[in-house]
Amino acid sequence: GAVVSQHPSRVICKSGTSVKIECRSLDFQATTMFWYRQFPKQSLMLMATSNEGSKATYEQGVEKDKFLINHASLTLSTLTVTSAHPEDSSFYICSAKVPDTQYFGPGTRLTVL
Amino acid sequence: AQSVTQLGSHVSVSEGALVLLRCNYSSSVPPYLFWYVQYPNQGLQLLLKYTTGATLVKGINGFEAEFKKSETSFHLTKPSAHMSDAAEYFCAVSTMGAQKLVFGQGTRLTINP
Protein backbone atom coordinates (compact mmCIF):
# COMPACT_ATOMS: atom_id res chain seq x y z
CA GLY A 1 0.00 0.00 0.00
CA ALA A 2 0.80 3.74 0.01
CA VAL A 3 2.16 3.92 -3.52
CA VAL A 4 2.76 7.28 -5.16
CA SER A 5 3.46 7.64 -8.86
CA GLN A 6 4.83 10.52 -10.91
CA HIS A 7 4.60 11.17 -14.61
CA PRO A 8 6.71 11.72 -16.56
CA SER A 9 9.84 10.26 -15.02
CA ARG A 10 12.04 12.32 -17.30
CA VAL A 11 11.33 15.32 -19.50
CA ILE A 12 13.48 17.50 -21.73
CA CYS A 13 12.08 20.77 -22.98
CA LYS A 14 13.17 23.96 -24.66
CA SER A 15 13.62 27.19 -22.77
CA GLY A 16 10.39 29.18 -22.61
CA THR A 17 8.02 26.24 -22.74
CA SER A 18 5.83 24.93 -19.92
CA VAL A 19 5.99 21.46 -18.43
CA LYS A 20 3.37 19.66 -16.35
CA ILE A 21 4.28 16.95 -13.84
CA GLU A 22 1.60 14.70 -12.36
CA CYS A 23 1.65 13.13 -8.91
CA ARG A 24 -0.86 10.41 -8.09
CA SER A 25 -1.62 8.42 -4.96
CA LEU A 26 -2.49 5.01 -6.38
CA ASP A 27 -4.08 3.13 -3.50
CA PHE A 28 -5.13 5.82 -1.06
CA GLN A 29 -6.61 9.28 -0.93
CA ALA A 30 -4.48 12.21 0.08
CA THR A 31 -5.93 15.55 1.05
CA THR A 32 -2.39 16.90 1.28
CA MET A 33 0.48 16.46 -1.14
CA PHE A 34 3.87 18.12 -1.17
CA TRP A 35 6.27 19.15 -3.90
CA TYR A 36 10.01 19.08 -3.36
CA ARG A 37 13.01 20.01 -5.44
CA GLN A 38 16.35 18.27 -5.14
CA PHE A 39 19.63 19.53 -6.54
CA PRO A 40 22.48 17.08 -7.28
CA LYS A 41 23.98 15.55 -4.16
CA GLN A 42 21.77 17.70 -1.92
CA SER A 43 18.80 17.22 0.32
CA LEU A 44 15.19 17.90 -0.53
CA MET A 45 13.83 21.42 -0.50
CA LEU A 46 10.12 21.82 0.12
CA MET A 47 8.56 24.00 -2.55
CA ALA A 48 4.89 23.95 -1.66
CA THR A 49 2.08 22.20 0.14
CA SER A 50 -0.89 21.21 -1.99
CA ASN A 51 -4.29 20.79 -0.38
CA GLU A 52 -7.19 19.27 -2.27
CA GLY A 53 -9.70 21.88 -3.29
CA SER A 54 -7.76 24.89 -2.11
CA LYS A 55 -4.81 27.03 -3.09
CA ALA A 56 -1.33 25.70 -2.54
CA THR A 57 0.89 27.13 0.15
CA TYR A 58 4.32 28.06 -1.17
CA GLU A 59 7.55 28.20 0.79
CA GLN A 60 9.42 31.46 1.04
CA GLY A 61 11.40 32.19 -2.08
CA VAL A 62 9.38 29.93 -4.38
CA GLU A 63 7.73 31.79 -7.24
CA LYS A 64 4.06 30.83 -7.24
CA ASP A 65 3.55 32.17 -10.76
CA LYS A 66 6.35 30.01 -12.11
CA PHE A 67 5.46 26.83 -10.26
CA LEU A 68 1.71 26.38 -10.59
CA ILE A 69 0.19 23.70 -8.40
CA ASN A 70 -3.27 22.21 -8.78
CA HIS A 71 -4.78 19.58 -6.49
CA ALA A 72 -8.11 18.91 -8.14
CA SER A 73 -8.83 15.51 -6.64
CA LEU A 74 -7.89 13.40 -3.64
CA THR A 75 -5.50 11.34 -5.75
CA LEU A 76 -3.93 13.86 -8.14
CA SER A 77 -1.75 16.92 -7.79
CA THR A 78 0.01 18.61 -10.68
CA LEU A 79 3.02 20.90 -10.84
CA THR A 80 3.39 23.09 -13.92
CA VAL A 81 6.70 24.79 -14.50
CA THR A 82 5.83 27.79 -16.63
CA SER A 83 8.22 29.45 -19.05
CA ALA A 84 10.96 27.07 -18.01
CA HIS A 85 14.58 28.15 -18.10
CA PRO A 86 17.80 26.16 -17.70
CA GLU A 87 18.01 27.12 -14.02
CA ASP A 88 14.73 25.25 -13.46
CA SER A 89 16.45 22.00 -14.42
CA SER A 90 16.27 19.77 -11.39
CA PHE A 91 14.81 16.62 -9.86
CA TYR A 92 11.24 17.22 -8.68
CA ILE A 93 9.71 14.83 -6.14
CA CYS A 94 6.19 14.78 -4.78
CA SER A 95 4.85 13.15 -1.65
CA ALA A 96 1.39 12.31 -0.39
CA LYS A 97 0.46 12.45 3.24
CA VAL A 98 -1.43 9.89 5.26
CA PRO A 99 -1.78 10.33 9.01
CA ASP A 100 1.71 10.66 10.45
CA THR A 101 3.69 9.79 7.31
CA GLN A 102 4.61 11.11 3.88
CA TYR A 103 5.08 8.67 1.01
CA PHE A 104 7.17 9.81 -1.91
CA GLY A 105 6.91 9.42 -5.65
CA PRO A 106 9.82 8.24 -7.81
CA GLY A 107 10.68 11.75 -8.99
CA THR A 108 10.78 13.60 -12.30
CA ARG A 109 14.03 14.71 -13.90
CA LEU A 110 13.48 18.00 -15.73
CA THR A 111 16.10 19.24 -18.17
CA VAL A 112 15.57 22.62 -19.81
CA LEU A 113 17.72 23.29 -22.87
CA ALA B 1 11.79 25.59 14.66
CA GLN B 2 12.96 22.09 13.93
CA SER B 3 16.25 20.97 12.47
CA VAL B 4 18.16 17.79 11.72
CA THR B 5 21.89 17.15 11.65
CA GLN B 6 23.30 14.04 10.06
CA LEU B 7 26.87 13.47 11.14
CA GLY B 8 28.97 12.32 8.24
CA SER B 9 27.99 13.06 4.68
CA HIS B 10 29.67 9.85 3.58
CA VAL B 11 29.99 6.57 5.47
CA SER B 12 31.84 3.57 4.12
CA VAL B 13 31.66 0.07 5.63
CA SER B 14 32.62 -3.40 4.58
CA GLU B 15 30.04 -5.95 3.54
CA GLY B 16 28.88 -7.79 6.67
CA ALA B 17 29.95 -4.99 9.02
CA LEU B 18 27.75 -2.93 11.29
CA VAL B 19 26.07 0.10 9.73
CA LEU B 20 25.62 3.16 11.95
CA LEU B 21 24.22 6.38 10.51
CA ARG B 22 23.90 9.24 12.96
CA CYS B 23 21.03 11.68 13.24
CA ASN B 24 20.48 14.39 15.84
CA TYR B 25 17.43 16.60 15.86
CA SER B 26 16.20 19.78 17.42
CA SER B 27 12.52 20.25 18.21
CA SER B 28 10.59 22.32 20.72
CA VAL B 29 7.69 19.85 20.66
CA PRO B 30 7.59 16.06 20.75
CA PRO B 31 9.04 15.02 17.41
CA TYR B 32 8.04 12.55 14.81
CA LEU B 33 11.22 11.06 13.31
CA PHE B 34 11.80 9.29 10.03
CA TRP B 35 14.52 7.60 8.05
CA TYR B 36 14.19 7.45 4.28
CA VAL B 37 16.47 5.80 1.72
CA GLN B 38 17.06 7.07 -1.80
CA TYR B 39 18.62 5.01 -4.57
CA PRO B 40 20.12 6.85 -7.57
CA ASN B 41 17.57 8.71 -9.67
CA GLN B 42 14.70 7.50 -7.54
CA GLY B 43 12.34 8.92 -4.96
CA LEU B 44 12.50 8.33 -1.23
CA GLN B 45 11.45 5.07 0.38
CA LEU B 46 10.37 5.00 4.00
CA LEU B 47 12.66 2.80 6.11
CA LEU B 48 11.11 3.38 9.50
CA LYS B 49 9.46 5.99 11.68
CA TYR B 50 9.01 6.92 15.31
CA THR B 51 5.85 8.67 16.42
CA THR B 52 5.04 7.56 19.94
CA GLY B 53 5.44 4.46 22.09
CA ALA B 54 8.37 2.07 21.87
CA THR B 55 11.62 3.92 21.38
CA LEU B 56 13.32 1.11 19.45
CA VAL B 57 11.81 1.02 16.01
CA LYS B 58 12.32 -1.75 13.48
CA GLY B 59 12.05 -1.05 9.79
CA ILE B 60 12.44 -2.72 6.46
CA ASN B 61 15.58 -4.44 5.15
CA GLY B 62 16.87 -5.20 8.66
CA PHE B 63 17.29 -1.59 9.75
CA GLU B 64 16.33 -0.25 13.14
CA ALA B 65 16.62 3.04 15.01
CA GLU B 66 16.35 4.10 18.62
CA PHE B 67 14.77 7.35 19.76
CA LYS B 68 16.81 8.79 22.63
CA LYS B 69 15.15 11.91 23.95
CA SER B 70 17.95 12.76 26.39
CA GLU B 71 20.47 12.73 23.53
CA THR B 72 18.07 14.16 20.92
CA SER B 73 19.20 11.38 18.64
CA PHE B 74 17.65 8.88 16.25
CA HIS B 75 20.57 6.86 14.90
CA LEU B 76 20.00 4.21 12.24
CA THR B 77 21.69 0.81 12.53
CA LYS B 78 21.90 -2.50 10.72
CA PRO B 79 23.91 -5.40 12.14
CA SER B 80 25.31 -6.64 8.84
CA ALA B 81 25.70 -4.52 5.72
CA HIS B 82 24.74 -5.84 2.32
CA MET B 83 25.88 -4.52 -1.03
CA SER B 84 22.29 -3.57 -1.82
CA ASP B 85 22.31 -1.13 1.13
CA ALA B 86 24.48 1.31 -0.81
CA ALA B 87 22.32 4.44 -1.18
CA GLU B 88 21.65 7.90 0.23
CA TYR B 89 19.93 7.99 3.61
CA PHE B 90 17.92 10.91 4.93
CA CYS B 91 16.78 11.56 8.47
CA ALA B 92 13.75 13.82 8.88
CA VAL B 93 11.76 15.36 11.70
CA SER B 94 8.26 16.72 11.85
CA THR B 95 5.67 17.68 14.37
CA MET B 96 2.63 15.52 14.99
CA GLY B 97 0.94 14.56 11.76
CA ALA B 98 3.98 14.79 9.47
CA GLN B 99 2.57 17.98 8.04
CA LYS B 100 5.98 19.42 7.19
CA LEU B 101 9.14 17.36 7.10
CA VAL B 102 12.54 18.90 7.79
CA PHE B 103 15.33 16.82 6.27
CA GLY B 104 18.94 16.41 7.16
CA GLN B 105 21.58 16.80 4.49
CA GLY B 106 21.79 13.10 3.86
CA THR B 107 24.46 10.44 4.32
CA ARG B 108 25.80 8.47 1.42
CA LEU B 109 26.45 4.86 2.44
CA THR B 110 29.06 2.93 0.48
CA ILE B 111 29.54 -0.80 0.96
CA ASN B 112 32.97 -2.26 0.25
CA PRO B 113 33.20 -5.87 -0.92
mmCIF file of C-alpha atoms in Angstrom:
data_model
loop_
_atom_site.group_PDB
_atom_site.id
_atom_site.type_symbol
_atom_site.label_atom_id
_atom_site.label_comp_id
_atom_site.label_asym_id
_atom_site.label_seq_id
_atom_site.Cartn_x
_atom_site.Cartn_y
_atom_site.Cartn_z
ATOM 1 C CA GLY A 1 0.000 0.000 0.000
ATOM 2 C CA ALA A 2 0.801 3.739 0.008
ATOM 3 C CA VAL A 3 2.157 3.919 -3.525
ATOM 4 C CA VAL A 4 2.764 7.280 -5.159
ATOM 5 C CA SER A 5 3.464 7.640 -8.859
ATOM 6 C CA GLN A 6 4.826 10.519 -10.915
ATOM 7 C CA HIS A 7 4.603 11.167 -14.612
ATOM 8 C CA PRO A 8 6.709 11.718 -16.560
ATOM 9 C CA SER A 9 9.844 10.257 -15.023
ATOM 10 C CA ARG A 10 12.041 12.319 -17.299
ATOM 11 C CA VAL A 11 11.330 15.318 -19.503
ATOM 12 C CA ILE A 12 13.483 17.500 -21.728
ATOM 13 C CA CYS A 13 12.079 20.766 -22.976
ATOM 14 C CA LYS A 14 13.165 23.962 -24.662
ATOM 15 C CA SER A 15 13.620 27.194 -22.770
ATOM 16 C CA GLY A 16 10.387 29.183 -22.608
ATOM 17 C CA THR A 17 8.024 26.239 -22.740
ATOM 18 C CA SER A 18 5.826 24.930 -19.924
ATOM 19 C CA VAL A 19 5.990 21.465 -18.431
ATOM 20 C CA LYS A 20 3.371 19.658 -16.346
ATOM 21 C CA ILE A 21 4.278 16.948 -13.839
ATOM 22 C CA GLU A 22 1.599 14.697 -12.358
ATOM 23 C CA CYS A 23 1.646 13.129 -8.905
ATOM 24 C CA ARG A 24 -0.863 10.411 -8.086
ATOM 25 C CA SER A 25 -1.616 8.421 -4.964
ATOM 26 C CA LEU A 26 -2.494 5.009 -6.380
ATOM 27 C CA ASP A 27 -4.082 3.130 -3.497
ATOM 28 C CA PHE A 28 -5.129 5.823 -1.059
ATOM 29 C CA GLN A 29 -6.606 9.279 -0.930
ATOM 30 C CA ALA A 30 -4.478 12.212 0.085
ATOM 31 C CA THR A 31 -5.933 15.546 1.046
ATOM 32 C CA THR A 32 -2.393 16.903 1.281
ATOM 33 C CA MET A 33 0.481 16.464 -1.136
ATOM 34 C CA PHE A 34 3.870 18.123 -1.167
ATOM 35 C CA TRP A 35 6.271 19.154 -3.904
ATOM 36 C CA TYR A 36 10.014 19.079 -3.360
ATOM 37 C CA ARG A 37 13.011 20.008 -5.436
ATOM 38 C CA GLN A 38 16.354 18.266 -5.143
ATOM 39 C CA PHE A 39 19.631 19.530 -6.544
ATOM 40 C CA PRO A 40 22.477 17.077 -7.275
ATOM 41 C CA LYS A 41 23.976 15.555 -4.155
ATOM 42 C CA GLN A 42 21.767 17.703 -1.925
ATOM 43 C CA SER A 43 18.800 17.219 0.321
ATOM 44 C CA LEU A 44 15.187 17.902 -0.527
ATOM 45 C CA MET A 45 13.831 21.419 -0.499
ATOM 46 C CA LEU A 46 10.118 21.821 0.116
ATOM 47 C CA MET A 47 8.561 24.002 -2.549
ATOM 48 C CA ALA A 48 4.891 23.947 -1.662
ATOM 49 C CA THR A 49 2.079 22.197 0.140
ATOM 50 C CA SER A 50 -0.888 21.208 -1.985
ATOM 51 C CA ASN A 51 -4.292 20.788 -0.382
ATOM 52 C CA GLU A 52 -7.189 19.270 -2.268
ATOM 53 C CA GLY A 53 -9.703 21.882 -3.290
ATOM 54 C CA SER A 54 -7.756 24.893 -2.105
ATOM 55 C CA LYS A 55 -4.813 27.031 -3.092
ATOM 56 C CA ALA A 56 -1.328 25.699 -2.543
ATOM 57 C CA THR A 57 0.892 27.129 0.150
ATOM 58 C CA TYR A 58 4.325 28.063 -1.165
ATOM 59 C CA GLU A 59 7.546 28.196 0.786
ATOM 60 C CA GLN A 60 9.417 31.457 1.044
ATOM 61 C CA GLY A 61 11.397 32.194 -2.082
ATOM 62 C CA VAL A 62 9.379 29.930 -4.383
ATOM 63 C CA GLU A 63 7.727 31.795 -7.241
ATOM 64 C CA LYS A 64 4.060 30.826 -7.237
ATOM 65 C CA ASP A 65 3.553 32.172 -10.761
ATOM 66 C CA LYS A 66 6.351 30.015 -12.111
ATOM 67 C CA PHE A 67 5.464 26.831 -10.264
ATOM 68 C CA LEU A 68 1.706 26.376 -10.595
ATOM 69 C CA ILE A 69 0.190 23.697 -8.400
ATOM 70 C CA ASN A 70 -3.271 22.209 -8.776
ATOM 71 C CA HIS A 71 -4.780 19.584 -6.485
ATOM 72 C CA ALA A 72 -8.106 18.909 -8.141
ATOM 73 C CA SER A 73 -8.832 15.513 -6.638
ATOM 74 C CA LEU A 74 -7.890 13.397 -3.640
ATOM 75 C CA THR A 75 -5.497 11.336 -5.749
ATOM 76 C CA LEU A 76 -3.927 13.856 -8.142
ATOM 77 C CA SER A 77 -1.754 16.918 -7.791
ATOM 78 C CA THR A 78 0.015 18.610 -10.683
ATOM 79 C CA LEU A 79 3.020 20.903 -10.841
ATOM 80 C CA THR A 80 3.388 23.089 -13.917
ATOM 81 C CA VAL A 81 6.703 24.785 -14.500
ATOM 82 C CA THR A 82 5.825 27.790 -16.632
ATOM 83 C CA SER A 83 8.222 29.448 -19.051
ATOM 84 C CA ALA A 84 10.956 27.066 -18.014
ATOM 85 C CA HIS A 85 14.579 28.146 -18.099
ATOM 86 C CA PRO A 86 17.802 26.157 -17.697
ATOM 87 C CA GLU A 87 18.010 27.117 -14.017
ATOM 88 C CA ASP A 88 14.734 25.247 -13.458
ATOM 89 C CA SER A 89 16.455 22.002 -14.417
ATOM 90 C CA SER A 90 16.270 19.767 -11.390
ATOM 91 C CA PHE A 91 14.808 16.616 -9.859
ATOM 92 C CA TYR A 92 11.240 17.217 -8.676
ATOM 93 C CA ILE A 93 9.708 14.833 -6.138
ATOM 94 C CA CYS A 94 6.192 14.777 -4.784
ATOM 95 C CA SER A 95 4.847 13.150 -1.652
ATOM 96 C CA ALA A 96 1.394 12.305 -0.390
ATOM 97 C CA LYS A 97 0.457 12.447 3.241
ATOM 98 C CA VAL A 98 -1.435 9.891 5.259
ATOM 99 C CA PRO A 99 -1.785 10.332 9.010
ATOM 100 C CA ASP A 100 1.712 10.663 10.450
ATOM 101 C CA THR A 101 3.687 9.787 7.307
ATOM 102 C CA GLN A 102 4.611 11.107 3.882
ATOM 103 C CA TYR A 103 5.083 8.666 1.008
ATOM 104 C CA PHE A 104 7.172 9.806 -1.910
ATOM 105 C CA GLY A 105 6.910 9.423 -5.646
ATOM 106 C CA PRO A 106 9.818 8.245 -7.812
ATOM 107 C CA GLY A 107 10.677 11.745 -8.987
ATOM 108 C CA THR A 108 10.784 13.600 -12.301
ATOM 109 C CA ARG A 109 14.032 14.712 -13.898
ATOM 110 C CA LEU A 110 13.481 17.998 -15.734
ATOM 111 C CA THR A 111 16.098 19.235 -18.168
ATOM 112 C CA VAL A 112 15.571 22.617 -19.814
ATOM 113 C CA LEU A 113 17.720 23.292 -22.871
ATOM 114 C CA ALA B 1 11.793 25.586 14.659
ATOM 115 C CA GLN B 2 12.956 22.089 13.929
ATOM 116 C CA SER B 3 16.247 20.967 12.473
ATOM 117 C CA VAL B 4 18.156 17.786 11.716
ATOM 118 C CA THR B 5 21.891 17.154 11.647
ATOM 119 C CA GLN B 6 23.298 14.039 10.056
ATOM 120 C CA LEU B 7 26.874 13.470 11.143
ATOM 121 C CA GLY B 8 28.968 12.315 8.240
ATOM 122 C CA SER B 9 27.991 13.065 4.676
ATOM 123 C CA HIS B 10 29.667 9.852 3.577
ATOM 124 C CA VAL B 11 29.988 6.566 5.468
ATOM 125 C CA SER B 12 31.838 3.572 4.117
ATOM 126 C CA VAL B 13 31.656 0.075 5.631
ATOM 127 C CA SER B 14 32.622 -3.401 4.581
ATOM 128 C CA GLU B 15 30.040 -5.954 3.541
ATOM 129 C CA GLY B 16 28.878 -7.789 6.669
ATOM 130 C CA ALA B 17 29.946 -4.991 9.024
ATOM 131 C CA LEU B 18 27.749 -2.927 11.285
ATOM 132 C CA VAL B 19 26.073 0.097 9.730
ATOM 133 C CA LEU B 20 25.624 3.157 11.949
ATOM 134 C CA LEU B 21 24.219 6.379 10.508
ATOM 135 C CA ARG B 22 23.902 9.239 12.955
ATOM 136 C CA CYS B 23 21.032 11.681 13.244
ATOM 137 C CA ASN B 24 20.476 14.394 15.837
ATOM 138 C CA TYR B 25 17.431 16.596 15.858
ATOM 139 C CA SER B 26 16.201 19.784 17.419
ATOM 140 C CA SER B 27 12.524 20.253 18.208
ATOM 141 C CA SER B 28 10.591 22.320 20.715
ATOM 142 C CA VAL B 29 7.692 19.853 20.659
ATOM 143 C CA PRO B 30 7.592 16.055 20.752
ATOM 144 C CA PRO B 31 9.044 15.024 17.407
ATOM 145 C CA TYR B 32 8.036 12.548 14.809
ATOM 146 C CA LEU B 33 11.217 11.057 13.311
ATOM 147 C CA PHE B 34 11.801 9.285 10.026
ATOM 148 C CA TRP B 35 14.520 7.595 8.049
ATOM 149 C CA TYR B 36 14.188 7.450 4.284
ATOM 150 C CA VAL B 37 16.466 5.803 1.716
ATOM 151 C CA GLN B 38 17.063 7.071 -1.802
ATOM 152 C CA TYR B 39 18.618 5.015 -4.572
ATOM 153 C CA PRO B 40 20.122 6.852 -7.574
ATOM 154 C CA ASN B 41 17.571 8.713 -9.675
ATOM 155 C CA GLN B 42 14.697 7.498 -7.541
ATOM 156 C CA GLY B 43 12.337 8.922 -4.960
ATOM 157 C CA LEU B 44 12.500 8.328 -1.231
ATOM 158 C CA GLN B 45 11.451 5.074 0.381
ATOM 159 C CA LEU B 46 10.369 5.004 4.003
ATOM 160 C CA LEU B 47 12.665 2.802 6.105
ATOM 161 C CA LEU B 48 11.106 3.384 9.497
ATOM 162 C CA LYS B 49 9.461 5.986 11.678
ATOM 163 C CA TYR B 50 9.014 6.915 15.314
ATOM 164 C CA THR B 51 5.854 8.666 16.415
ATOM 165 C CA THR B 52 5.038 7.557 19.942
ATOM 166 C CA GLY B 53 5.444 4.457 22.094
ATOM 167 C CA ALA B 54 8.371 2.073 21.870
ATOM 168 C CA THR B 55 11.622 3.923 21.376
ATOM 169 C CA LEU B 56 13.325 1.113 19.453
ATOM 170 C CA VAL B 57 11.807 1.018 16.006
ATOM 171 C CA LYS B 58 12.317 -1.752 13.477
ATOM 172 C CA GLY B 59 12.048 -1.049 9.788
ATOM 173 C CA ILE B 60 12.442 -2.716 6.461
ATOM 174 C CA ASN B 61 15.581 -4.436 5.150
ATOM 175 C CA GLY B 62 16.868 -5.197 8.655
ATOM 176 C CA PHE B 63 17.288 -1.589 9.747
ATOM 177 C CA GLU B 64 16.331 -0.248 13.138
ATOM 178 C CA ALA B 65 16.617 3.040 15.008
ATOM 179 C CA GLU B 66 16.347 4.097 18.615
ATOM 180 C CA PHE B 67 14.774 7.351 19.764
ATOM 181 C CA LYS B 68 16.813 8.791 22.629
ATOM 182 C CA LYS B 69 15.151 11.906 23.948
ATOM 183 C CA SER B 70 17.946 12.762 26.386
ATOM 184 C CA GLU B 71 20.471 12.728 23.533
ATOM 185 C CA THR B 72 18.069 14.162 20.920
ATOM 186 C CA SER B 73 19.203 11.378 18.641
ATOM 187 C CA PHE B 74 17.652 8.880 16.253
ATOM 188 C CA HIS B 75 20.571 6.858 14.899
ATOM 189 C CA LEU B 76 19.998 4.211 12.239
ATOM 190 C CA THR B 77 21.686 0.814 12.531
ATOM 191 C CA LYS B 78 21.896 -2.498 10.724
ATOM 192 C CA PRO B 79 23.913 -5.405 12.140
ATOM 193 C CA SER B 80 25.307 -6.639 8.842
ATOM 194 C CA ALA B 81 25.698 -4.524 5.723
ATOM 195 C CA HIS B 82 24.739 -5.843 2.323
ATOM 196 C CA MET B 83 25.880 -4.516 -1.032
ATOM 197 C CA SER B 84 22.289 -3.569 -1.818
ATOM 198 C CA ASP B 85 22.306 -1.129 1.131
ATOM 199 C CA ALA B 86 24.480 1.310 -0.814
ATOM 200 C CA ALA B 87 22.323 4.436 -1.179
ATOM 201 C CA GLU B 88 21.650 7.903 0.230
ATOM 202 C CA TYR B 89 19.933 7.993 3.614
ATOM 203 C CA PHE B 90 17.921 10.915 4.929
ATOM 204 C CA CYS B 91 16.780 11.559 8.469
ATOM 205 C CA ALA B 92 13.748 13.816 8.877
ATOM 206 C CA VAL B 93 11.761 15.364 11.698
ATOM 207 C CA SER B 94 8.265 16.720 11.853
ATOM 208 C CA THR B 95 5.666 17.683 14.375
ATOM 209 C CA MET B 96 2.631 15.516 14.992
ATOM 210 C CA GLY B 97 0.941 14.556 11.762
ATOM 211 C CA ALA B 98 3.978 14.794 9.474
ATOM 212 C CA GLN B 99 2.574 17.982 8.041
ATOM 213 C CA LYS B 100 5.976 19.425 7.192
ATOM 214 C CA LEU B 101 9.144 17.360 7.100
ATOM 215 C CA VAL B 102 12.540 18.895 7.790
ATOM 216 C CA PHE B 103 15.325 16.822 6.270
ATOM 217 C CA GLY B 104 18.940 16.409 7.162
ATOM 218 C CA GLN B 105 21.580 16.804 4.491
ATOM 219 C CA GLY B 106 21.789 13.096 3.855
ATOM 220 C CA THR B 107 24.462 10.435 4.320
ATOM 221 C CA ARG B 108 25.803 8.466 1.419
ATOM 222 C CA LEU B 109 26.453 4.864 2.437
ATOM 223 C CA THR B 110 29.057 2.931 0.477
ATOM 224 C CA ILE B 111 29.542 -0.798 0.958
ATOM 225 C CA ASN B 112 32.970 -2.261 0.250
ATOM 226 C CA PRO B 113 33.200 -5.874 -0.919
#
